[in-house]
Each structure stands twice: as structure tokens, then as C-alpha cells.
mmCIF file of C-alpha atoms in Angstrom:
data_model
loop_
_atom_site.group_PDB
_atom_site.id
_atom_site.type_symbol
_atom_site.label_atom_id
_atom_site.label_comp_id
_atom_site.label_asym_id
_atom_site.label_seq_id
_atom_site.Cartn_x
_atom_site.Cartn_y
_atom_site.Cartn_z
ATOM 1 C CA MET A 1 206.737 113.850 98.576
ATOM 2 C CA ASN A 2 204.266 114.229 95.684
ATOM 3 C CA VAL A 3 204.057 111.388 93.119
ATOM 4 C CA LYS A 4 205.913 113.014 90.474
ATOM 5 C CA GLN A 5 208.892 113.810 92.718
ATOM 6 C CA ARG A 6 208.708 110.055 93.769
ATOM 7 C CA TYR A 7 209.080 109.112 90.301
ATOM 8 C CA LEU A 8 211.958 111.469 89.313
ATOM 9 C CA ALA A 9 213.869 110.695 92.747
ATOM 10 C CA ILE A 10 213.864 107.003 92.351
ATOM 11 C CA SER A 11 214.592 107.343 88.227
ATOM 12 C CA GLY A 12 217.421 109.278 88.908
ATOM 13 C CA LEU A 13 218.698 106.941 91.552
ATOM 14 C CA TYR A 14 218.570 104.043 89.272
ATOM 15 C CA PHE A 15 220.043 106.125 86.388
ATOM 16 C CA ILE A 16 223.093 106.203 88.570
ATOM 17 C CA MET A 17 223.017 102.582 89.426
ATOM 18 C CA ALA A 18 222.648 101.844 85.724
ATOM 19 C CA GLN A 19 225.615 103.774 84.777
ATOM 20 C CA SER A 20 227.733 102.097 87.134
ATOM 21 C CA ILE A 21 226.548 98.624 85.893
ATOM 22 C CA ALA A 22 227.035 98.653 82.071
ATOM 23 C CA THR A 23 225.008 96.377 79.946
ATOM 24 C CA PRO A 24 227.352 94.185 78.483
ATOM 25 C CA GLU A 25 227.716 94.039 74.547
ATOM 26 C CA THR A 26 227.506 90.390 72.946
ATOM 27 C CA SER A 27 230.538 89.448 71.516
ATOM 28 C CA THR A 28 231.180 90.664 68.136
ATOM 29 C CA GLY A 29 230.727 87.726 65.244
ATOM 30 C CA TYR A 30 228.940 90.200 62.785
ATOM 31 C CA THR A 31 230.436 93.664 61.678
ATOM 32 C CA PHE A 32 228.470 96.839 61.217
ATOM 33 C CA PRO A 33 228.754 98.772 57.791
ATOM 34 C CA ALA A 34 231.268 101.469 57.516
ATOM 35 C CA TYR A 35 229.697 104.779 57.732
ATOM 36 C CA ASN A 36 230.028 108.491 57.956
ATOM 37 C CA LEU A 37 227.912 110.346 60.840
ATOM 38 C CA ASP A 38 226.897 114.195 60.223
ATOM 39 C CA VAL A 39 225.272 116.765 62.668
ATOM 40 C CA ILE A 40 222.036 118.130 60.567
ATOM 41 C CA THR A 41 220.855 120.228 63.028
ATOM 42 C CA HIS A 42 220.803 121.000 66.947
ATOM 43 C CA SER A 43 218.770 123.406 69.386
ATOM 44 C CA LEU A 44 215.934 120.935 69.188
ATOM 45 C CA ASN A 45 214.094 121.130 72.522
ATOM 46 C CA HIS A 46 213.086 117.815 73.776
ATOM 47 C CA PRO A 47 212.170 116.300 70.267
ATOM 48 C CA TRP A 48 210.360 112.587 70.390
ATOM 49 C CA ALA A 49 209.702 111.560 66.797
ATOM 50 C CA MET A 50 209.807 112.532 63.283
ATOM 51 C CA ALA A 51 208.298 111.476 59.955
ATOM 52 C CA GLU A 52 209.352 111.947 56.505
ATOM 53 C CA ILE A 53 207.044 113.710 54.225
ATOM 54 C CA ALA A 54 209.259 114.217 51.020
ATOM 55 C CA PRO A 55 212.773 113.471 50.349
ATOM 56 C CA GLN A 56 215.083 115.593 52.747
ATOM 57 C CA THR A 57 211.829 116.974 54.366
ATOM 58 C CA PHE A 58 210.890 116.096 57.691
ATOM 59 C CA LEU A 59 208.191 116.663 60.427
ATOM 60 C CA ILE A 60 209.638 116.787 63.827
ATOM 61 C CA THR A 61 207.493 116.622 67.118
ATOM 62 C CA THR A 62 208.994 118.173 70.211
ATOM 63 C CA LYS A 63 207.157 117.395 73.584
ATOM 64 C CA PRO A 64 206.577 121.045 74.526
ATOM 65 C CA GLY A 65 203.907 120.998 71.747
ATOM 66 C CA GLN A 66 205.822 122.308 68.431
ATOM 67 C CA LEU A 67 205.811 120.376 65.263
ATOM 68 C CA LEU A 68 209.038 121.699 63.033
ATOM 69 C CA ARG A 69 209.292 121.319 59.411
ATOM 70 C CA LEU A 70 212.867 120.598 58.415
ATOM 71 C CA GLU A 71 213.999 120.831 54.663
ATOM 72 C CA LYS A 72 217.695 120.134 53.567
ATOM 73 C CA GLY A 73 218.782 120.427 57.015
ATOM 74 C CA GLN A 74 217.251 123.804 57.945
ATOM 75 C CA ILE A 75 214.162 124.503 60.464
ATOM 76 C CA VAL A 76 212.143 126.462 57.905
ATOM 77 C CA ALA A 77 208.438 126.373 59.974
ATOM 78 C CA GLN A 78 206.526 125.806 62.935
ATOM 79 C CA VAL A 79 203.841 123.905 61.724
ATOM 80 C CA THR A 80 200.360 125.526 63.212
ATOM 81 C CA GLY A 81 197.191 123.800 64.380
ATOM 82 C CA VAL A 82 198.995 121.274 66.508
ATOM 83 C CA PRO A 83 196.724 120.064 69.570
ATOM 84 C CA ASP A 84 197.009 121.397 73.096
ATOM 85 C CA VAL A 85 198.880 119.125 75.088
ATOM 86 C CA TYR A 86 199.688 118.506 78.751
ATOM 87 C CA TYR A 87 203.230 118.865 78.863
ATOM 88 C CA ALA A 88 204.686 117.568 82.289
ATOM 89 C CA SER A 89 207.508 114.740 82.977
ATOM 90 C CA GLN A 90 207.094 112.489 80.055
ATOM 91 C CA GLY A 91 203.893 114.111 78.538
ATOM 92 C CA GLY A 92 203.423 116.138 75.696
ATOM 93 C CA LEU A 93 203.754 116.176 71.986
ATOM 94 C CA LEU A 94 204.746 112.267 71.343
ATOM 95 C CA ASP A 95 205.111 110.197 68.030
ATOM 96 C CA ILE A 96 203.438 111.501 64.696
ATOM 97 C CA VAL A 97 203.030 108.917 61.493
ATOM 98 C CA LEU A 98 201.751 109.642 58.306
ATOM 99 C CA HIS A 99 198.975 107.856 56.627
ATOM 100 C CA PRO A 100 199.797 104.821 54.351
ATOM 101 C CA ASP A 101 198.175 106.987 51.718
ATOM 102 C CA PHE A 102 199.685 110.115 52.796
ATOM 103 C CA HIS A 103 200.936 111.365 49.218
ATOM 104 C CA THR A 104 197.223 111.490 48.234
ATOM 105 C CA ASN A 105 195.167 112.316 51.225
ATOM 106 C CA HIS A 106 198.015 114.076 53.086
ATOM 107 C CA LEU A 107 196.787 113.088 56.660
ATOM 108 C CA ILE A 108 199.262 112.676 59.454
ATOM 109 C CA TYR A 109 198.570 111.341 63.228
ATOM 110 C CA LEU A 110 199.873 112.515 66.209
ATOM 111 C CA SER A 111 199.621 110.886 69.585
ATOM 112 C CA PHE A 112 200.029 113.321 72.750
ATOM 113 C CA ALA A 113 199.067 113.550 76.496
ATOM 114 C CA GLN A 114 196.069 115.391 76.773
ATOM 115 C CA GLY A 115 194.139 116.650 80.521
ATOM 116 C CA THR A 116 195.292 118.193 83.572
ATOM 117 C CA ALA A 117 197.413 116.732 86.318
ATOM 118 C CA SER A 118 194.895 115.036 87.902
ATOM 119 C CA HIS A 119 192.925 113.724 84.625
ATOM 120 C CA ASN A 120 194.912 112.896 81.916
ATOM 121 C CA HIS A 121 195.325 110.075 79.176
ATOM 122 C CA ILE A 122 197.201 109.578 75.705
ATOM 123 C CA SER A 123 195.054 110.842 72.484
ATOM 124 C CA VAL A 124 195.329 110.320 68.992
ATOM 125 C CA MET A 125 194.647 113.544 66.533
ATOM 126 C CA GLN A 126 194.188 112.632 62.742
ATOM 127 C CA ALA A 127 194.621 116.115 60.761
ATOM 128 C CA GLU A 128 195.635 116.953 57.155
ATOM 129 C CA LEU A 129 198.543 118.514 56.438
ATOM 130 C CA SER A 130 198.118 121.990 53.959
ATOM 131 C CA GLY A 131 201.404 123.573 53.593
ATOM 132 C CA ASN A 132 202.722 124.514 56.981
ATOM 133 C CA HIS A 133 199.248 123.915 58.732
ATOM 134 C CA LEU A 134 197.033 121.496 60.115
ATOM 135 C CA GLN A 135 193.532 121.640 59.080
ATOM 136 C CA HIS A 136 190.246 119.357 59.389
ATOM 137 C CA GLN A 137 191.807 118.329 62.949
ATOM 138 C CA LYS A 138 190.053 115.628 64.819
ATOM 139 C CA VAL A 139 190.929 113.501 68.142
ATOM 140 C CA ILE A 140 190.147 110.007 66.677
ATOM 141 C CA PHE A 141 190.791 107.997 69.902
ATOM 142 C CA SER A 142 191.277 108.918 73.741
ATOM 143 C CA ALA A 143 192.653 106.249 75.940
ATOM 144 C CA SER A 144 190.586 105.390 79.023
ATOM 145 C CA PRO A 145 190.227 105.475 82.241
ATOM 146 C CA ASP A 146 192.161 108.837 82.952
ATOM 147 C CA LYS A 147 195.273 108.693 85.426
ATOM 148 C CA ASP A 148 197.168 111.279 87.487
ATOM 149 C CA THR A 149 200.580 110.596 86.782
ATOM 150 C CA PRO A 150 202.537 112.583 84.259
ATOM 151 C CA VAL A 151 204.534 109.029 83.061
ATOM 152 C CA HIS A 152 204.185 105.881 81.460
ATOM 153 C CA TYR A 153 202.311 107.186 78.453
ATOM 154 C CA GLY A 154 203.401 104.605 75.981
ATOM 155 C CA GLY A 155 202.057 106.754 72.797
ATOM 156 C CA ARG A 156 203.735 105.109 70.207
ATOM 157 C CA LEU A 157 201.869 105.010 66.797
ATOM 158 C CA LEU A 158 202.452 102.436 64.093
ATOM 159 C CA PHE A 159 200.234 101.648 60.972
ATOM 160 C CA LEU A 160 200.220 98.128 59.745
ATOM 161 C CA GLU A 161 200.133 96.673 56.088
ATOM 162 C CA ASP A 162 196.471 96.590 56.610
ATOM 163 C CA LYS A 163 195.965 100.060 57.184
ATOM 164 C CA THR A 164 194.970 99.747 60.675
ATOM 165 C CA LEU A 165 196.604 101.741 63.431
ATOM 166 C CA ILE A 166 198.334 100.649 66.513
ATOM 167 C CA LEU A 167 198.705 102.535 69.542
ATOM 168 C CA THR A 168 200.798 101.724 72.600
ATOM 169 C CA VAL A 169 199.319 102.597 75.936
ATOM 170 C CA GLY A 170 201.367 102.713 79.254
ATOM 171 C CA GLU A 171 199.938 101.862 82.681
ATOM 172 C CA GLY A 172 200.637 104.890 84.250
ATOM 173 C CA PHE A 173 203.258 103.961 86.852
ATOM 174 C CA ASN A 174 200.975 103.662 89.898
ATOM 175 C CA TYR A 175 198.525 101.522 88.022
ATOM 176 C CA ARG A 176 200.611 98.592 87.174
ATOM 177 C CA GLU A 177 197.681 96.355 88.002
ATOM 178 C CA GLN A 178 195.504 98.020 85.166
ATOM 179 C CA ALA A 179 197.982 96.258 82.401
ATOM 180 C CA GLN A 180 195.950 92.950 83.485
ATOM 181 C CA VAL A 181 192.626 94.426 83.713
ATOM 182 C CA LYS A 182 190.857 93.430 80.328
ATOM 183 C CA SER A 183 188.272 96.108 80.407
ATOM 184 C CA SER A 184 191.143 99.097 81.258
ATOM 185 C CA GLN A 185 193.144 100.476 77.998
ATOM 186 C CA MET A 186 196.236 101.006 80.233
ATOM 187 C CA GLY A 187 199.089 98.810 79.626
ATOM 188 C CA LYS A 188 197.715 97.739 76.105
ATOM 189 C CA LEU A 189 198.608 97.504 72.611
ATOM 190 C CA LEU A 190 195.353 98.764 70.959
ATOM 191 C CA ARG A 191 194.366 98.355 67.277
ATOM 192 C CA MET A 192 191.819 100.649 65.333
ATOM 193 C CA LYS A 193 190.967 101.638 61.750
ATOM 194 C CA ASP A 194 192.324 104.899 60.301
ATOM 195 C CA ASP A 195 189.525 106.719 61.632
ATOM 196 C CA GLY A 196 189.712 105.596 65.447
ATOM 197 C CA SER A 197 187.001 103.059 65.552
ATOM 198 C CA VAL A 198 187.336 99.451 66.378
ATOM 199 C CA PRO A 199 187.949 97.043 63.510
ATOM 200 C CA ASP A 200 185.663 93.886 63.267
ATOM 201 C CA ASP A 201 188.614 91.392 63.696
ATOM 202 C CA ASN A 202 190.116 92.598 66.828
ATOM 203 C CA PRO A 203 190.664 89.470 68.953
ATOM 204 C CA PHE A 204 188.069 90.554 71.975
ATOM 205 C CA THR A 205 185.090 92.088 70.178
ATOM 206 C CA ASP A 206 182.566 89.183 70.791
ATOM 207 C CA ASP A 207 183.614 89.275 74.596
ATOM 208 C CA SER A 208 181.525 92.366 76.207
ATOM 209 C CA ALA A 209 183.769 92.305 79.424
ATOM 210 C CA VAL A 210 186.900 93.159 77.543
ATOM 211 C CA ASP A 211 187.605 96.496 75.808
ATOM 212 C CA PRO A 212 187.096 95.881 72.026
ATOM 213 C CA TYR A 213 190.508 98.046 70.849
ATOM 214 C CA ILE A 214 192.675 95.498 72.805
ATOM 215 C CA TRP A 215 195.356 94.113 70.701
ATOM 216 C CA SER A 216 197.783 92.855 73.434
ATOM 217 C CA ILE A 217 197.811 93.168 76.973
ATOM 218 C CA GLY A 218 200.459 92.935 79.803
ATOM 219 C CA HIS A 219 202.515 95.856 78.827
ATOM 220 C CA ARG A 220 204.211 98.468 80.967
ATOM 221 C CA ASN A 221 205.579 101.467 79.251
ATOM 222 C CA PRO A 222 205.858 100.347 75.574
ATOM 223 C CA GLN A 223 207.801 103.307 73.317
ATOM 224 C CA GLY A 224 208.928 100.907 70.483
ATOM 225 C CA LEU A 225 207.187 99.165 67.644
ATOM 226 C CA ALA A 226 208.346 98.003 64.311
ATOM 227 C CA TYR A 227 206.565 95.682 61.793
ATOM 228 C CA ASP A 228 208.440 93.838 59.090
ATOM 229 C CA PRO A 229 206.927 93.772 55.850
ATOM 230 C CA ARG A 230 208.268 90.561 54.823
ATOM 231 C CA HIS A 231 207.904 88.439 57.492
ATOM 232 C CA HIS A 232 204.426 89.995 58.818
ATOM 233 C CA VAL A 233 206.037 90.027 62.092
ATOM 234 C CA LEU A 234 205.170 92.820 64.864
ATOM 235 C CA TYR A 235 208.156 93.517 67.381
ATOM 236 C CA GLU A 236 207.301 95.912 70.468
ATOM 237 C CA HIS A 237 209.831 96.997 73.304
ATOM 238 C CA GLU A 238 208.956 98.542 76.785
ATOM 239 C CA HIS A 239 210.694 100.188 79.711
ATOM 240 C CA GLY A 240 210.844 97.921 82.637
ATOM 241 C CA PRO A 241 211.446 98.548 86.210
ATOM 242 C CA ALA A 242 214.952 98.591 87.428
ATOM 243 C CA GLY A 243 215.670 95.526 85.060
ATOM 244 C CA GLY A 244 213.580 93.970 82.872
ATOM 245 C CA ASP A 245 213.210 96.180 79.578
ATOM 246 C CA GLU A 246 212.135 93.566 77.044
ATOM 247 C CA VAL A 247 211.519 92.931 73.416
ATOM 248 C CA ASN A 248 208.306 91.001 72.548
ATOM 249 C CA LEU A 249 207.089 89.203 69.249
ATOM 250 C CA ILE A 250 203.408 90.726 69.259
ATOM 251 C CA GLU A 251 200.613 88.545 68.321
ATOM 252 C CA LYS A 252 196.816 88.865 68.517
ATOM 253 C CA GLY A 253 195.178 88.492 72.061
ATOM 254 C CA LYS A 254 198.517 87.650 73.571
ATOM 255 C CA ASN A 255 199.379 88.384 77.124
ATOM 256 C CA TYR A 256 203.006 89.781 77.606
ATOM 257 C CA GLY A 257 202.779 89.508 81.515
ATOM 258 C CA TRP A 258 203.457 92.872 83.374
ATOM 259 C CA PRO A 259 203.175 92.844 86.338
ATOM 260 C CA VAL A 260 202.903 89.131 86.993
ATOM 261 C CA ILE A 261 206.234 88.168 85.266
ATOM 262 C CA THR A 262 209.092 90.359 85.134
ATOM 263 C CA LYS A 263 212.864 90.116 85.704
ATOM 264 C CA GLY A 264 213.143 93.479 87.025
ATOM 265 C CA MET A 265 212.992 95.063 90.434
ATOM 266 C CA ASP A 266 210.947 97.696 91.925
ATOM 267 C CA TYR A 267 213.080 101.110 92.123
ATOM 268 C CA SER A 268 213.183 100.584 95.734
ATOM 269 C CA GLY A 269 214.710 97.737 95.383
ATOM 270 C CA ALA A 270 212.044 95.323 96.593
ATOM 271 C CA MET A 271 210.471 92.475 94.435
ATOM 272 C CA ILE A 272 207.642 93.399 92.154
ATOM 273 C CA SER A 273 206.431 89.371 91.533
ATOM 274 C CA PRO A 274 207.977 86.017 92.529
ATOM 275 C CA TYR A 275 207.316 85.029 88.910
ATOM 276 C CA GLN A 276 209.439 85.403 85.692
ATOM 277 C CA GLN A 277 207.169 82.873 84.099
ATOM 278 C CA TYR A 278 203.445 81.917 84.148
ATOM 279 C CA PRO A 279 201.146 80.103 82.248
ATOM 280 C CA GLY A 280 199.357 81.655 79.500
ATOM 281 C CA MET A 281 201.620 84.667 79.333
ATOM 282 C CA GLU A 282 204.492 85.306 76.485
ATOM 283 C CA GLN A 283 208.482 85.388 77.205
ATOM 284 C CA PRO A 284 210.341 88.482 75.308
ATOM 285 C CA ILE A 285 212.842 87.520 72.604
ATOM 286 C CA VAL A 286 215.173 89.851 74.407
ATOM 287 C CA ASP A 287 215.557 90.900 78.127
ATOM 288 C CA TRP A 288 217.705 94.130 79.177
ATOM 289 C CA THR A 289 218.557 93.637 82.892
ATOM 290 C CA PRO A 290 219.974 96.124 84.037
ATOM 291 C CA SER A 291 217.735 98.329 82.122
ATOM 292 C CA ILE A 292 219.043 100.162 78.882
ATOM 293 C CA ALA A 293 215.762 102.461 78.493
ATOM 294 C CA PRO A 294 214.974 101.705 74.936
ATOM 295 C CA SER A 295 213.112 104.585 73.386
ATOM 296 C CA SER A 296 212.012 104.088 69.794
ATOM 297 C CA MET A 297 212.870 101.001 67.267
ATOM 298 C CA GLN A 298 212.860 100.685 63.636
ATOM 299 C CA ILE A 299 213.426 97.493 61.316
ATOM 300 C CA TYR A 300 215.950 98.389 58.607
ATOM 301 C CA TYR A 301 215.308 97.915 55.018
ATOM 302 C CA GLY A 302 217.143 99.893 52.794
ATOM 303 C CA ASP A 303 219.710 99.769 49.890
ATOM 304 C CA MET A 304 222.383 102.036 52.061
ATOM 305 C CA PHE A 305 223.171 99.521 54.241
ATOM 306 C CA LYS A 306 222.273 96.383 52.838
ATOM 307 C CA GLN A 307 223.968 94.388 55.045
ATOM 308 C CA ILE A 308 221.831 94.896 57.890
ATOM 309 C CA ASN A 309 218.233 94.357 56.106
ATOM 310 C CA GLY A 310 215.905 92.693 58.305
ATOM 311 C CA ASP A 311 217.387 93.761 61.369
ATOM 312 C CA LEU A 312 216.561 95.875 64.650
ATOM 313 C CA LEU A 313 217.847 99.399 65.280
ATOM 314 C CA VAL A 314 216.780 100.419 68.850
ATOM 315 C CA THR A 315 217.675 104.083 70.656
ATOM 316 C CA THR A 316 218.677 103.893 74.374
ATOM 317 C CA LEU A 317 218.422 106.786 76.937
ATOM 318 C CA LYS A 318 220.343 104.769 79.664
ATOM 319 C CA THR A 319 223.094 103.389 78.036
ATOM 320 C CA ARG A 320 223.485 106.543 75.234
ATOM 321 C CA ALA A 321 223.511 104.222 72.418
ATOM 322 C CA LEU A 322 222.309 102.995 69.025
ATOM 323 C CA ARG A 323 221.465 99.426 69.779
ATOM 324 C CA TRP A 324 221.952 97.051 66.661
ATOM 325 C CA LEU A 325 220.274 94.061 66.952
ATOM 326 C CA LYS A 326 221.234 91.205 64.439
ATOM 327 C CA VAL A 327 217.924 88.903 63.214
ATOM 328 C CA GLN A 328 217.823 85.960 61.966
ATOM 329 C CA LYS A 329 214.034 84.069 61.628
ATOM 330 C CA ASN A 330 212.590 86.615 63.958
ATOM 331 C CA LYS A 331 215.537 85.413 66.564
ATOM 332 C CA VAL A 332 217.868 88.395 67.962
ATOM 333 C CA MET A 333 221.630 86.430 67.283
ATOM 334 C CA GLN A 334 223.504 89.043 68.596
ATOM 335 C CA GLN A 335 223.455 92.607 69.740
ATOM 336 C CA ARG A 336 225.999 95.756 69.700
ATOM 337 C CA ASN A 337 226.346 99.285 70.774
ATOM 338 C CA LEU A 338 226.956 102.021 68.542
ATOM 339 C CA LEU A 339 227.631 105.797 68.965
ATOM 340 C CA ARG A 340 228.317 105.276 72.513
ATOM 341 C CA HIS A 341 231.357 107.742 72.561
ATOM 342 C CA LEU A 342 229.124 110.622 71.778
ATOM 343 C CA ASN A 343 227.361 110.077 75.371
ATOM 344 C CA GLN A 344 224.179 111.321 74.035
ATOM 345 C CA ARG A 345 220.690 109.891 75.128
ATOM 346 C CA MET A 346 219.285 108.598 72.282
ATOM 347 C CA ARG A 347 215.643 109.385 71.743
ATOM 348 C CA TYR A 348 214.374 108.257 68.229
ATOM 349 C CA VAL A 349 215.786 106.383 65.091
ATOM 350 C CA HIS A 350 214.103 106.855 61.467
ATOM 351 C CA ILE A 351 214.833 105.164 58.200
ATOM 352 C CA ALA A 352 214.744 107.426 55.475
ATOM 353 C CA ALA A 353 213.698 106.729 52.005
ATOM 354 C CA ASP A 354 217.332 106.874 50.866
ATOM 355 C CA GLY A 355 218.451 104.391 53.229
ATOM 356 C CA SER A 356 219.921 106.649 55.778
ATOM 357 C CA ILE A 357 219.252 106.520 59.498
ATOM 358 C CA TYR A 358 218.364 109.581 61.099
ATOM 359 C CA LEU A 359 218.443 109.709 64.993
ATOM 360 C CA LEU A 360 216.968 112.296 67.295
ATOM 361 C CA THR A 361 218.953 112.772 70.427
ATOM 362 C CA ASP A 362 217.219 113.709 73.825
ATOM 363 C CA GLY A 363 216.884 116.644 75.996
ATOM 364 C CA SER A 364 216.417 120.597 75.769
ATOM 365 C CA ASP A 365 219.353 121.302 73.081
ATOM 366 C CA ALA A 366 219.288 118.060 71.399
ATOM 367 C CA LYS A 367 220.622 117.207 67.720
ATOM 368 C CA LEU A 368 219.433 115.492 64.543
ATOM 369 C CA LEU A 369 222.266 113.127 63.480
ATOM 370 C CA ARG A 370 222.384 111.471 60.026
ATOM 371 C CA MET A 371 224.420 108.087 59.582
ATOM 372 C CA SER A 372 225.306 107.400 56.030
ATOM 373 C CA ALA A 373 227.222 104.558 53.902
ATOM 374 C CA LYS A 374 230.736 105.688 54.050
ATOM 375 C CA THR A 375 230.774 104.359 49.952
ATOM 376 C CA THR A 376 228.167 106.718 49.058
ATOM 377 C CA ALA A 377 228.387 110.232 48.031
ATOM 378 C CA PRO A 378 227.642 112.744 50.749
ATOM 379 C CA ALA A 379 224.593 114.157 51.020
ATOM 380 C CA GLN A 380 223.251 117.242 49.255
ATOM 381 C CA VAL A 381 221.915 119.070 52.697
ATOM 382 C CA PRO A 382 223.937 121.529 54.804
ATOM 383 C CA LYS A 383 226.001 119.935 57.343
ATOM 384 C CA LYS A 384 227.022 121.242 60.759
ATOM 385 C CA SER A 385 229.602 118.208 61.418
ATOM 386 C CA VAL A 386 232.115 119.131 64.337
ATOM 387 C CA ALA A 387 234.999 117.053 65.152
ATOM 388 C CA LYS A 388 233.815 115.902 68.473
ATOM 389 C CA ASP A 389 230.670 114.562 66.503
ATOM 390 C CA LYS A 390 232.644 112.749 63.508
ATOM 391 C CA LEU A 391 233.014 109.055 64.230
ATOM 392 C CA GLN A 392 235.476 106.612 62.580
ATOM 393 C CA PRO A 393 233.781 104.923 59.944
ATOM 394 C CA GLY A 394 232.200 101.637 61.496
ATOM 395 C CA SER A 395 233.538 102.372 65.443
ATOM 396 C CA ALA A 396 231.182 101.705 67.851
#
């Protein structure tokens, strides 16, 4: 059995286990605002992320390598000029973010798996969007070293308020020790300038033994990033093994422990580490055991759901929910699962400019959903609401 087959086999086994041991919801003392849920579009082939380039106009990435333009609920074009991707298992075209000055420079950034089965890595491309075409493409960064597994890429991108770019890089599944090796970029959060170069104020630029891009170390497969601009806080979440999914409060130069400390077990049932805490290693602010498989995260600020301003929204694959984390003073006070009855693996959450919440489901026939406040007028976009997809306002 090769690496990919072994990974899929043990992942499938644990998926069955996770479904039989449901993650309990915290007792509710807060109420999520009443909402409507509409299906905006469907038949998406393994979408991974989206970005809003204008009101009701989005770019959606799909793992096989498509960049789709959606306007007013309709897919109107496939954007040309995207990079060639290594599409296998968890690899492919992944995240998309807009440059903070997108409306003047039209720059977008894509993360994608690049290479071959025996030598692959995560890369970042910068390109200028011109109509439905990417031009002036430039790969500004490629993580090293290469690996020979098609999993645990990380791949999430996020611009900070100083216009530097954070990239999450997974540890490749078979290379978990690399997460603690400071000369390796695997299992790290990396910080770069918008042209891919190293910022002078990165924490280890004066240490020749440490990779200068490193912002934090000790991560497994980080796929969630959210920055709170009001409190200047960076949140990250990552997949654990059989248990040990976590949310971390990221600080410059800190060590988040993987694989030295974890509450998870190996998929085989073997112990990964005897330690759940260790000197010099940070504790998560949230641990999910059993795993929920968190796939993306946003911090909500908007006018449509003012009651949840400052809270975290996390999509989950295994527990098939939008998970609402009530946050006060950087602490998660309570959690609640939304949309469980849809029984859809949730891939990505996006907060639109109007404050509505967009959700991409996962799979070969995925949907784009929109949550809007019940008290607002219906959005002026074509809707494809189906009875089974319609929720009672505020139900979870």
C-alpha cells in the first residue's frame, strides 16, 4: 500500500469513528441571529476558496485548477492564465486573496500545489486580473523542502494590516518532525512581503540557522487564518490527527508544539507523544477532540449580523457544520454548530461586503450558499432555493 492509499484508508476509518462520536455542542447561552439560507449556485467541482472583487462578484478556486467568476449568482466565465497545478488528493488550486490595494493595482494571489508525485510543494502566484484573464503572472514563493505526499499542504493565505502576507504550510503528513526543524518551511506559518521577499522584522532574520520566512513553528496542517483588525490578533486553526484539532492565538516567533505536544492520537491508535504540554510550547485556545476537521475560518465584522461582531466562524468537514465561536477578550466563551441538518461537508466561509455569510460546500457537486439576516430585504441575485435546503430562521 503506497502513502496515498494508506492515508486515505486511515482517514476513512477515522471519518467513520468521528461520525459515531459526535463532538458535543457547548450549552447555548447565546443565540445566533435569525437568518435565511439560499442556494446561490451549485455543480461546483471541489471548490476551495473565494474572494469578492466587487459587490455580488466573486472569484472561486477549484482544486482541479479552475478559477471561476461569479456575478449575481451566475458563473459567467472561467478566468484564464491560472497556474498549472499538481492535482492529487489534497493538492490542487487552493486559496485566493486580493492585495489590500486590489482596487487600484488589480493584484490577486493564489496558493497551489506544484510539482510531481515524488517532488511537490506549495507555491504562491501573484497576478494581475484584467477582465477574465490573469496577466503578469509571477510565482513569488515556493516552499521547501519538496515532499512526496499529496497531502497536508496548508495553503491558506492572509494579508495583515501592514500588507505583509501570511502563508500556512503543512508538514506533509509523513514528515511531522519537520514542523520543529527551524531550517525547514514545513509545518510553519511563513510571513513575506507582497512581492514574496522576506520582511526585515521577521523573528529569525538574524539567525542563519533558521529559515528567515518563519513566523511561527510547530503546526500540522493549518488551513484556517483570521485576523481581528480591531484587536490586532491573528487566529489560526489546524487539523490534528485522530483528535487534537485546534485554534491557536498566533504570536511572532512562538512554537505551537506539533508533534511534541498534542491531544490527538495516530490514526492507527498509537500514541504520537506522551506530552500535552511542554516548556516553551503554546497551548491552543480551543481543542477539538474528537476531530471536527476545520477547513476555513473568518472573524465576523459586519452590519447584517451585528450581534456576532468579533466572533469566529469555522467550516468543518467531518462534523459537517458552520461552527460559531463566541469570542470575548480573545477567549472562546461558547461554541455552537449551525447547518448540521444539511449534512454537507463545509469547505469555506466568506464574509461579504454587505455582511452576509457565503459558504462553499465540498465535493464534486458542491454548492455556494448565502446566509442573510431575516430582517433584511432579499438579495437581488438569482436564487435556487430548494425546500430541503431552506432552513427555519435561526435553526441549527
